[in-house]
């Protein structure tokens, strides 16, 4: 089997502590010669997993938000939030390397906040990935509805999506899923690229009036100041598109060389920033307020069918990865420090399959309760990713660098301390104000009939930005 590669640790910053866990002594997955050896993932495959976790749902929702914020505001928001989320992935990696017992961000919260912090962050982590899996179920059911010319009730297509995602997410090791993510990324990237090219070939947006004058709705700055709720909804949608970096942390435990994590993150997130900025801006420029939601329907029915057909596997794999990460967290919590964690026992398999089935079933229920794509993603951005991807990384940095605020003769350390304190407050604002705004918009959508009743056969795809 070979010797296990030694974990590369980051230099310990001033004021940090190793009292809670010792690097290398408490790794969740150790070498195994007669059981399941989990640490088999290469960094290119890890990078593709990060790319696939982030890319699919985000690129489908950002063009809609561009209309609310304008091209300038939307573009700056895309660049700013993606850069921040790339940075926080590195912050969490550095913290994890100093505290080797951390398999997930819930373990990190345990170090800084005790048992209460661990349970709160653990619940948010699972719930966030469950809702993201629910958004994937919506996207897959929309694709199947489109490809079948709406030949069956939407709930039935959501059931097909649930079965597909539950089956693939039950693959036990990330290394075994890794090669599927390459195919999945090519699938969704090609689908999006087809739509981007397709919208540039239309005389007018597919959702616009077929004859007569019409207003495109493309603005560098929004012509009317959006309401607070609308603006926060758009901001949360853009933020959440690249914010699920907490899901990257459990991947470290299955990498051959955890020291390659930062390399994988920088490759994945740099590509994400490039794709989000260019693809979303082109779709918004040619469709304006007539962009569909999800955006694969923006170039008309024929291109829509081609794009959904090509991208279907990519959408399914997005749900698979979200479900797998959440299920792996529960699986480790239940079996950690037992002989069943890395052995093919009945308890091992029944626990694993129970976790994946439970996660995907909950995702299906949520998808049917809030069956509009951008509202579901915005809810994740405010309620879940605000605490997980803004507040928690800021607190982790402040914990490991707690002496920076009074450093004498070095203005950079207090400045860095103030920067992370500011983002802690921004995260609190996004969480409280964003959740309020999203709930207001969801309520308005129900009252206006934009969202049908739960578990209805209505197809809620292709709502436009306005």
JSON list of N, CA and C in Angstrom, two decimals, residues 169-229:
[
{"chain": "A", "resi": 169, "resn": "UNK", "atom": "N", "xyz": [-24.63, 9.73, -5.28]},
{"chain": "A", "resi": 169, "resn": "UNK", "atom": "CA", "xyz": [-24.02, 10.24, -4.06]},
{"chain": "A", "resi": 169, "resn": "UNK", "atom": "C", "xyz": [-23.66, 9.13, -3.09]},
{"chain": "A", "resi": 170, "resn": "UNK", "atom": "N", "xyz": [-24.18, 7.92, -3.32]},
{"chain": "A", "resi": 170, "resn": "UNK", "atom": "CA", "xyz": [-23.87, 6.79, -2.45]},
{"chain": "A", "resi": 170, "resn": "UNK", "atom": "C", "xyz": [-22.53, 6.15, -2.77]},
{"chain": "A", "resi": 171, "resn": "UNK", "atom": "N", "xyz": [-21.87, 6.59, -3.86]},
{"chain": "A", "resi": 171, "resn": "UNK", "atom": "CA", "xyz": [-20.50, 6.14, -4.11]},
{"chain": "A", "resi": 171, "resn": "UNK", "atom": "C", "xyz": [-19.65, 6.61, -2.94]},
{"chain": "A", "resi": 172, "resn": "UNK", "atom": "N", "xyz": [-18.88, 5.70, -2.36]},
{"chain": "A", "resi": 172, "resn": "UNK", "atom": "CA", "xyz": [-18.34, 5.94, -1.02]},
{"chain": "A", "resi": 172, "resn": "UNK", "atom": "C", "xyz": [-17.13, 6.88, -0.99]},
{"chain": "A", "resi": 173, "resn": "UNK", "atom": "N", "xyz": [-16.24, 6.81, -1.96]},
{"chain": "A", "resi": 173, "resn": "UNK", "atom": "CA", "xyz": [-14.98, 7.55, -1.90]},
{"chain": "A", "resi": 173, "resn": "UNK", "atom": "C", "xyz": [-14.96, 8.68, -2.93]},
{"chain": "A", "resi": 174, "resn": "UNK", "atom": "N", "xyz": [-14.41, 9.82, -2.54]},
{"chain": "A", "resi": 174, "resn": "UNK", "atom": "CA", "xyz": [-14.32, 10.95, -3.46]},
{"chain": "A", "resi": 174, "resn": "UNK", "atom": "C", "xyz": [-13.45, 10.62, -4.66]},
{"chain": "A", "resi": 175, "resn": "UNK", "atom": "N", "xyz": [-12.47, 9.79, -4.48]},
{"chain": "A", "resi": 175, "resn": "UNK", "atom": "CA", "xyz": [-11.61, 9.40, -5.60]},
{"chain": "A", "resi": 175, "resn": "UNK", "atom": "C", "xyz": [-12.42, 8.66, -6.67]},
{"chain": "A", "resi": 176, "resn": "UNK", "atom": "N", "xyz": [-13.42, 7.88, -6.25]},
{"chain": "A", "resi": 176, "resn": "UNK", "atom": "CA", "xyz": [-14.27, 7.17, -7.20]},
{"chain": "A", "resi": 176, "resn": "UNK", "atom": "C", "xyz": [-15.25, 8.11, -7.89]},
{"chain": "A", "resi": 177, "resn": "UNK", "atom": "N", "xyz": [-15.65, 9.17, -7.19]},
{"chain": "A", "resi": 177, "resn": "UNK", "atom": "CA", "xyz": [-16.50, 10.18, -7.80]},
{"chain": "A", "resi": 177, "resn": "UNK", "atom": "C", "xyz": [-15.70, 11.11, -8.70]},
{"chain": "A", "resi": 178, "resn": "UNK", "atom": "N", "xyz": [-14.40, 11.26, -8.38]},
{"chain": "A", "resi": 178, "resn": "UNK", "atom": "CA", "xyz": [-13.56, 12.25, -9.06]},
{"chain": "A", "resi": 178, "resn": "UNK", "atom": "C", "xyz": [-13.60, 12.16, -10.57]},
{"chain": "A", "resi": 179, "resn": "UNK", "atom": "N", "xyz": [-13.50, 10.94, -11.11]},
{"chain": "A", "resi": 179, "resn": "UNK", "atom": "CA", "xyz": [-13.45, 10.84, -12.57]},
{"chain": "A", "resi": 179, "resn": "UNK", "atom": "C", "xyz": [-14.79, 11.20, -13.20]},
{"chain": "A", "resi": 180, "resn": "UNK", "atom": "N", "xyz": [-15.89, 11.01, -12.46]},
{"chain": "A", "resi": 180, "resn": "UNK", "atom": "CA", "xyz": [-17.20, 11.41, -12.97]},
{"chain": "A", "resi": 180, "resn": "UNK", "atom": "C", "xyz": [-17.33, 12.92, -13.05]},
{"chain": "A", "resi": 181, "resn": "UNK", "atom": "N", "xyz": [-16.64, 13.63, -12.14]},
{"chain": "A", "resi": 181, "resn": "UNK", "atom": "CA", "xyz": [-16.74, 15.09, -12.14]},
{"chain": "A", "resi": 181, "resn": "UNK", "atom": "C", "xyz": [-16.10, 15.70, -13.39]},
{"chain": "A", "resi": 182, "resn": "UNK", "atom": "N", "xyz": [-15.09, 15.03, -13.95]},
{"chain": "A", "resi": 182, "resn": "UNK", "atom": "CA", "xyz": [-14.51, 15.53, -15.20]},
{"chain": "A", "resi": 182, "resn": "UNK", "atom": "C", "xyz": [-15.55, 15.52, -16.31]},
{"chain": "A", "resi": 183, "resn": "UNK", "atom": "N", "xyz": [-16.26, 14.40, -16.42]},
{"chain": "A", "resi": 183, "resn": "UNK", "atom": "CA", "xyz": [-17.32, 14.29, -17.43]},
{"chain": "A", "resi": 183, "resn": "UNK", "atom": "C", "xyz": [-18.43, 15.30, -17.13]},
{"chain": "A", "resi": 184, "resn": "UNK", "atom": "N", "xyz": [-18.78, 15.42, -15.85]},
{"chain": "A", "resi": 184, "resn": "UNK", "atom": "CA", "xyz": [-19.86, 16.33, -15.46]},
{"chain": "A", "resi": 184, "resn": "UNK", "atom": "C", "xyz": [-19.52, 17.78, -15.76]},
{"chain": "A", "resi": 185, "resn": "UNK", "atom": "N", "xyz": [-18.27, 18.17, -15.50]},
{"chain": "A", "resi": 185, "resn": "UNK", "atom": "CA", "xyz": [-17.89, 19.55, -15.77]},
{"chain": "A", "resi": 185, "resn": "UNK", "atom": "C", "xyz": [-17.93, 19.85, -17.26]},
{"chain": "A", "resi": 186, "resn": "UNK", "atom": "N", "xyz": [-17.40, 18.93, -18.07]},
{"chain": "A", "resi": 186, "resn": "UNK", "atom": "CA", "xyz": [-17.46, 19.11, -19.52]},
{"chain": "A", "resi": 186, "resn": "UNK", "atom": "C", "xyz": [-18.91, 19.23, -19.97]},
{"chain": "A", "resi": 187, "resn": "UNK", "atom": "N", "xyz": [-19.78, 18.44, -19.36]},
{"chain": "A", "resi": 187, "resn": "UNK", "atom": "CA", "xyz": [-21.20, 18.45, -19.69]},
{"chain": "A", "resi": 187, "resn": "UNK", "atom": "C", "xyz": [-21.83, 19.82, -19.43]},
{"chain": "A", "resi": 188, "resn": "UNK", "atom": "N", "xyz": [-21.67, 20.33, -18.21]},
{"chain": "A", "resi": 188, "resn": "UNK", "atom": "CA", "xyz": [-22.34, 21.59, -17.88]},
{"chain": "A", "resi": 188, "resn": "UNK", "atom": "C", "xyz": [-21.65, 22.78, -18.54]},
{"chain": "A", "resi": 189, "resn": "UNK", "atom": "N", "xyz": [-20.32, 22.72, -18.68]},
{"chain": "A", "resi": 189, "resn": "UNK", "atom": "CA", "xyz": [-19.62, 23.81, -19.34]},
{"chain": "A", "resi": 189, "resn": "UNK", "atom": "C", "xyz": [-20.06, 23.92, -20.80]},
{"chain": "A", "resi": 190, "resn": "UNK", "atom": "N", "xyz": [-20.17, 22.78, -21.47]},
{"chain": "A", "resi": 190, "resn": "UNK", "atom": "CA", "xyz": [-20.61, 22.80, -22.87]},
{"chain": "A", "resi": 190, "resn": "UNK", "atom": "C", "xyz": [-22.03, 23.32, -22.99]},
{"chain": "A", "resi": 191, "resn": "UNK", "atom": "N", "xyz": [-22.90, 22.91, -22.06]},
{"chain": "A", "resi": 191, "resn": "UNK", "atom": "CA", "xyz": [-24.29, 23.37, -22.09]},
{"chain": "A", "resi": 191, "resn": "UNK", "atom": "C", "xyz": [-24.36, 24.88, -21.93]},
{"chain": "A", "resi": 192, "resn": "UNK", "atom": "N", "xyz": [-23.61, 25.41, -20.98]},
{"chain": "A", "resi": 192, "resn": "UNK", "atom": "CA", "xyz": [-23.62, 26.86, -20.76]},
{"chain": "A", "resi": 192, "resn": "UNK", "atom": "C", "xyz": [-23.04, 27.59, -21.96]},
{"chain": "A", "resi": 193, "resn": "UNK", "atom": "N", "xyz": [-21.97, 27.05, -22.51]},
{"chain": "A", "resi": 193, "resn": "UNK", "atom": "CA", "xyz": [-21.34, 27.68, -23.67]},
{"chain": "A", "resi": 193, "resn": "UNK", "atom": "C", "xyz": [-22.28, 27.71, -24.87]},
{"chain": "A", "resi": 194, "resn": "UNK", "atom": "N", "xyz": [-23.07, 26.64, -25.05]},
{"chain": "A", "resi": 194, "resn": "UNK", "atom": "CA", "xyz": [-24.07, 26.61, -26.12]},
{"chain": "A", "resi": 194, "resn": "UNK", "atom": "C", "xyz": [-25.07, 27.74, -25.95]},
{"chain": "A", "resi": 195, "resn": "UNK", "atom": "N", "xyz": [-25.51, 27.98, -24.71]},
{"chain": "A", "resi": 195, "resn": "UNK", "atom": "CA", "xyz": [-26.48, 29.06, -24.45]},
{"chain": "A", "resi": 195, "resn": "UNK", "atom": "C", "xyz": [-25.83, 30.42, -24.68]},
{"chain": "A", "resi": 196, "resn": "UNK", "atom": "N", "xyz": [-24.59, 30.58, -24.22]},
{"chain": "A", "resi": 196, "resn": "UNK", "atom": "CA", "xyz": [-23.89, 31.86, -24.40]},
{"chain": "A", "resi": 196, "resn": "UNK", "atom": "C", "xyz": [-23.77, 32.19, -25.89]},
{"chain": "A", "resi": 197, "resn": "UNK", "atom": "N", "xyz": [-23.39, 31.20, -26.70]},
{"chain": "A", "resi": 197, "resn": "UNK", "atom": "CA", "xyz": [-23.31, 31.43, -28.15]},
{"chain": "A", "resi": 197, "resn": "UNK", "atom": "C", "xyz": [-24.71, 31.64, -28.72]},
{"chain": "A", "resi": 198, "resn": "UNK", "atom": "N", "xyz": [-25.68, 30.85, -28.23]},
{"chain": "A", "resi": 198, "resn": "UNK", "atom": "CA", "xyz": [-27.04, 30.93, -28.75]},
{"chain": "A", "resi": 198, "resn": "UNK", "atom": "C", "xyz": [-27.68, 32.29, -28.57]},
{"chain": "A", "resi": 199, "resn": "UNK", "atom": "N", "xyz": [-27.49, 32.92, -27.41]},
{"chain": "A", "resi": 199, "resn": "UNK", "atom": "CA", "xyz": [-28.13, 34.22, -27.18]},
{"chain": "A", "resi": 199, "resn": "UNK", "atom": "C", "xyz": [-27.54, 35.30, -28.09]},
{"chain": "A", "resi": 200, "resn": "UNK", "atom": "N", "xyz": [-26.31, 35.13, -28.51]},
{"chain": "A", "resi": 200, "resn": "UNK", "atom": "CA", "xyz": [-25.70, 36.14, -29.39]},
{"chain": "A", "resi": 200, "resn": "UNK", "atom": "C", "xyz": [-26.22, 36.04, -30.82]},
{"chain": "A", "resi": 201, "resn": "UNK", "atom": "N", "xyz": [-26.89, 34.95, -31.14]},
{"chain": "A", "resi": 201, "resn": "UNK", "atom": "CA", "xyz": [-27.38, 34.75, -32.51]},
{"chain": "A", "resi": 201, "resn": "UNK", "atom": "C", "xyz": [-28.84, 35.14, -32.69]},
{"chain": "A", "resi": 202, "resn": "UNK", "atom": "N", "xyz": [-29.50, 35.57, -31.63]},
{"chain": "A", "resi": 202, "resn": "UNK", "atom": "CA", "xyz": [-30.92, 35.92, -31.71]},
{"chain": "A", "resi": 202, "resn": "UNK", "atom": "C", "xyz": [-31.10, 37.39, -32.06]},
{"chain": "A", "resi": 203, "resn": "UNK", "atom": "N", "xyz": [-32.14, 37.68, -32.83]},
{"chain": "A", "resi": 203, "resn": "UNK", "atom": "CA", "xyz": [-32.48, 39.07, -33.13]},
{"chain": "A", "resi": 203, "resn": "UNK", "atom": "C", "xyz": [-33.00, 39.79, -31.89]},
{"chain": "A", "resi": 204, "resn": "UNK", "atom": "N", "xyz": [-33.68, 39.09, -31.04]},
{"chain": "A", "resi": 204, "resn": "UNK", "atom": "CA", "xyz": [-34.20, 39.60, -29.79]},
{"chain": "A", "resi": 204, "resn": "UNK", "atom": "C", "xyz": [-34.26, 38.44, -28.80]},
{"chain": "A", "resi": 205, "resn": "UNK", "atom": "N", "xyz": [-34.24, 38.74, -27.49]},
{"chain": "A", "resi": 205, "resn": "UNK", "atom": "CA", "xyz": [-34.29, 37.65, -26.50]},
{"chain": "A", "resi": 205, "resn": "UNK", "atom": "C", "xyz": [-35.50, 36.75, -26.70]},
{"chain": "A", "resi": 206, "resn": "UNK", "atom": "N", "xyz": [-35.33, 35.47, -26.44]},
{"chain": "A", "resi": 206, "resn": "UNK", "atom": "CA", "xyz": [-36.40, 34.51, -26.68]},
{"chain": "A", "resi": 206, "resn": "UNK", "atom": "C", "xyz": [-37.65, 34.81, -25.88]},
{"chain": "A", "resi": 207, "resn": "UNK", "atom": "N", "xyz": [-37.50, 35.35, -24.67]},
{"chain": "A", "resi": 207, "resn": "UNK", "atom": "CA", "xyz": [-38.66, 35.64, -23.81]},
{"chain": "A", "resi": 207, "resn": "UNK", "atom": "C", "xyz": [-39.29, 36.99, -24.09]},
{"chain": "A", "resi": 208, "resn": "UNK", "atom": "N", "xyz": [-38.65, 37.82, -24.92]},
{"chain": "A", "resi": 208, "resn": "UNK", "atom": "CA", "xyz": [-39.18, 39.14, -25.25]},
{"chain": "A", "resi": 208, "resn": "UNK", "atom": "C", "xyz": [-40.37, 39.02, -26.21]},
{"chain": "A", "resi": 209, "resn": "UNK", "atom": "N", "xyz": [-41.20, 40.06, -26.33]},
{"chain": "A", "resi": 209, "resn": "UNK", "atom": "CA", "xyz": [-42.30, 40.02, -27.30]},
{"chain": "A", "resi": 209, "resn": "UNK", "atom": "C", "xyz": [-41.78, 39.71, -28.71]},
{"chain": "A", "resi": 210, "resn": "UNK", "atom": "N", "xyz": [-42.48, 38.85, -29.42]},
{"chain": "A", "resi": 210, "resn": "UNK", "atom": "CA", "xyz": [-41.99, 38.39, -30.72]},
{"chain": "A", "resi": 210, "resn": "UNK", "atom": "C", "xyz": [-42.04, 39.47, -31.80]},
{"chain": "A", "resi": 211, "resn": "UNK", "atom": "N", "xyz": [-42.90, 40.47, -31.63]},
{"chain": "A", "resi": 211, "resn": "UNK", "atom": "CA", "xyz": [-43.00, 41.56, -32.60]},
{"chain": "A", "resi": 211, "resn": "UNK", "atom": "C", "xyz": [-43.07, 42.90, -31.88]},
{"chain": "A", "resi": 212, "resn": "UNK", "atom": "N", "xyz": [-42.76, 43.96, -32.61]},
{"chain": "A", "resi": 212, "resn": "UNK", "atom": "CA", "xyz": [-42.88, 45.30, -32.07]},
{"chain": "A", "resi": 212, "resn": "UNK", "atom": "C", "xyz": [-41.70, 45.70, -31.21]},
{"chain": "A", "resi": 213, "resn": "UNK", "atom": "N", "xyz": [-41.70, 46.94, -30.78]},
{"chain": "A", "resi": 213, "resn": "UNK", "atom": "CA", "xyz": [-40.59, 47.43, -29.93]},
{"chain": "A", "resi": 213, "resn": "UNK", "atom": "C", "xyz": [-40.64, 46.78, -28.55]},
{"chain": "A", "resi": 214, "resn": "UNK", "atom": "N", "xyz": [-39.49, 46.71, -27.92]},
{"chain": "A", "resi": 214, "resn": "UNK", "atom": "CA", "xyz": [-39.41, 46.17, -26.57]},
{"chain": "A", "resi": 214, "resn": "UNK", "atom": "C", "xyz": [-38.20, 46.79, -25.87]},
{"chain": "A", "resi": 215, "resn": "UNK", "atom": "N", "xyz": [-38.21, 46.77, -24.58]},
{"chain": "A", "resi": 215, "resn": "UNK", "atom": "CA", "xyz": [-37.09, 47.27, -23.80]},
{"chain": "A", "resi": 215, "resn": "UNK", "atom": "C", "xyz": [-36.19, 46.11, -23.41]},
{"chain": "A", "resi": 216, "resn": "UNK", "atom": "N", "xyz": [-34.91, 46.15, -23.79]},
{"chain": "A", "resi": 216, "resn": "UNK", "atom": "CA", "xyz": [-33.99, 45.07, -23.49]},
{"chain": "A", "resi": 216, "resn": "UNK", "atom": "C", "xyz": [-33.75, 44.96, -21.98]},
{"chain": "A", "resi": 217, "resn": "UNK", "atom": "N", "xyz": [-33.48, 46.07, -21.33]},
{"chain": "A", "resi": 217, "resn": "UNK", "atom": "CA", "xyz": [-33.23, 46.03, -19.90]},
{"chain": "A", "resi": 217, "resn": "UNK", "atom": "C", "xyz": [-31.78, 45.78, -19.54]},
{"chain": "A", "resi": 218, "resn": "UNK", "atom": "N", "xyz": [-30.85, 46.13, -20.46]},
{"chain": "A", "resi": 218, "resn": "UNK", "atom": "CA", "xyz": [-29.42, 46.03, -20.12]},
{"chain": "A", "resi": 218, "resn": "UNK", "atom": "C", "xyz": [-28.92, 47.41, -19.70]},
{"chain": "A", "resi": 219, "resn": "UNK", "atom": "N", "xyz": [-28.40, 47.51, -18.50]},
{"chain": "A", "resi": 219, "resn": "UNK", "atom": "CA", "xyz": [-27.94, 48.79, -17.96]},
{"chain": "A", "resi": 219, "resn": "UNK", "atom": "C", "xyz": [-26.60, 48.61, -17.27]},
{"chain": "A", "resi": 220, "resn": "UNK", "atom": "N", "xyz": [-25.73, 49.60, -17.45]},
{"chain": "A", "resi": 220, "resn": "UNK", "atom": "CA", "xyz": [-24.49, 49.60, -16.68]},
{"chain": "A", "resi": 220, "resn": "UNK", "atom": "C", "xyz": [-24.81, 49.79, -15.20]},
{"chain": "A", "resi": 221, "resn": "UNK", "atom": "N", "xyz": [-25.75, 50.70, -14.92]},
{"chain": "A", "resi": 221, "resn": "UNK", "atom": "CA", "xyz": [-26.27, 50.90, -13.58]},
{"chain": "A", "resi": 221, "resn": "UNK", "atom": "C", "xyz": [-27.78, 50.73, -13.65]},
{"chain": "A", "resi": 222, "resn": "UNK", "atom": "N", "xyz": [-28.41, 50.17, -12.63]},
{"chain": "A", "resi": 222, "resn": "UNK", "atom": "CA", "xyz": [-29.87, 49.99, -12.68]},
{"chain": "A", "resi": 222, "resn": "UNK", "atom": "C", "xyz": [-30.58, 51.32, -12.84]},
{"chain": "A", "resi": 223, "resn": "UNK", "atom": "N", "xyz": [-31.56, 51.43, -13.76]},
{"chain": "A", "resi": 223, "resn": "UNK", "atom": "CA", "xyz": [-32.25, 52.70, -14.00]},
{"chain": "A", "resi": 223, "resn": "UNK", "atom": "C", "xyz": [-33.07, 53.15, -12.80]},
{"chain": "A", "resi": 224, "resn": "UNK", "atom": "N", "xyz": [-33.58, 52.20, -12.05]},
{"chain": "A", "resi": 224, "resn": "UNK", "atom": "CA", "xyz": [-34.35, 52.50, -10.84]},
{"chain": "A", "resi": 224, "resn": "UNK", "atom": "C", "xyz": [-33.67, 51.82, -9.67]},
{"chain": "A", "resi": 225, "resn": "UNK", "atom": "N", "xyz": [-33.63, 52.52, -8.57]},
{"chain": "A", "resi": 225, "resn": "UNK", "atom": "CA", "xyz": [-33.01, 51.94, -7.39]},
{"chain": "A", "resi": 225, "resn": "UNK", "atom": "C", "xyz": [-33.84, 50.75, -6.93]},
{"chain": "A", "resi": 226, "resn": "UNK", "atom": "N", "xyz": [-33.23, 49.53, -6.87]},
{"chain": "A", "resi": 226, "resn": "UNK", "atom": "CA", "xyz": [-34.02, 48.36, -6.46]},
{"chain": "A", "resi": 226, "resn": "UNK", "atom": "C", "xyz": [-34.41, 48.47, -4.99]},
{"chain": "A", "resi": 227, "resn": "UNK", "atom": "N", "xyz": [-35.50, 47.85, -4.64]},
{"chain": "A", "resi": 227, "resn": "UNK", "atom": "CA", "xyz": [-35.87, 47.80, -3.23]},
{"chain": "A", "resi": 227, "resn": "UNK", "atom": "C", "xyz": [-34.80, 47.03, -2.45]},
{"chain": "A", "resi": 228, "resn": "UNK", "atom": "N", "xyz": [-34.82, 47.22, -1.14]},
{"chain": "A", "resi": 228, "resn": "UNK", "atom": "CA", "xyz": [-33.82, 46.55, -0.31]},
{"chain": "A", "resi": 228, "resn": "UNK", "atom": "C", "xyz": [-33.91, 45.03, -0.49]},
{"chain": "A", "resi": 229, "resn": "UNK", "atom": "N", "xyz": [-35.13, 44.50, -0.50]},
{"chain": "A", "resi": 229, "resn": "UNK", "atom": "CA", "xyz": [-35.30, 43.05, -0.62]},
{"chain": "A", "resi": 229, "resn": "UNK", "atom": "C", "xyz": [-34.79, 42.54, -1.95]}
]
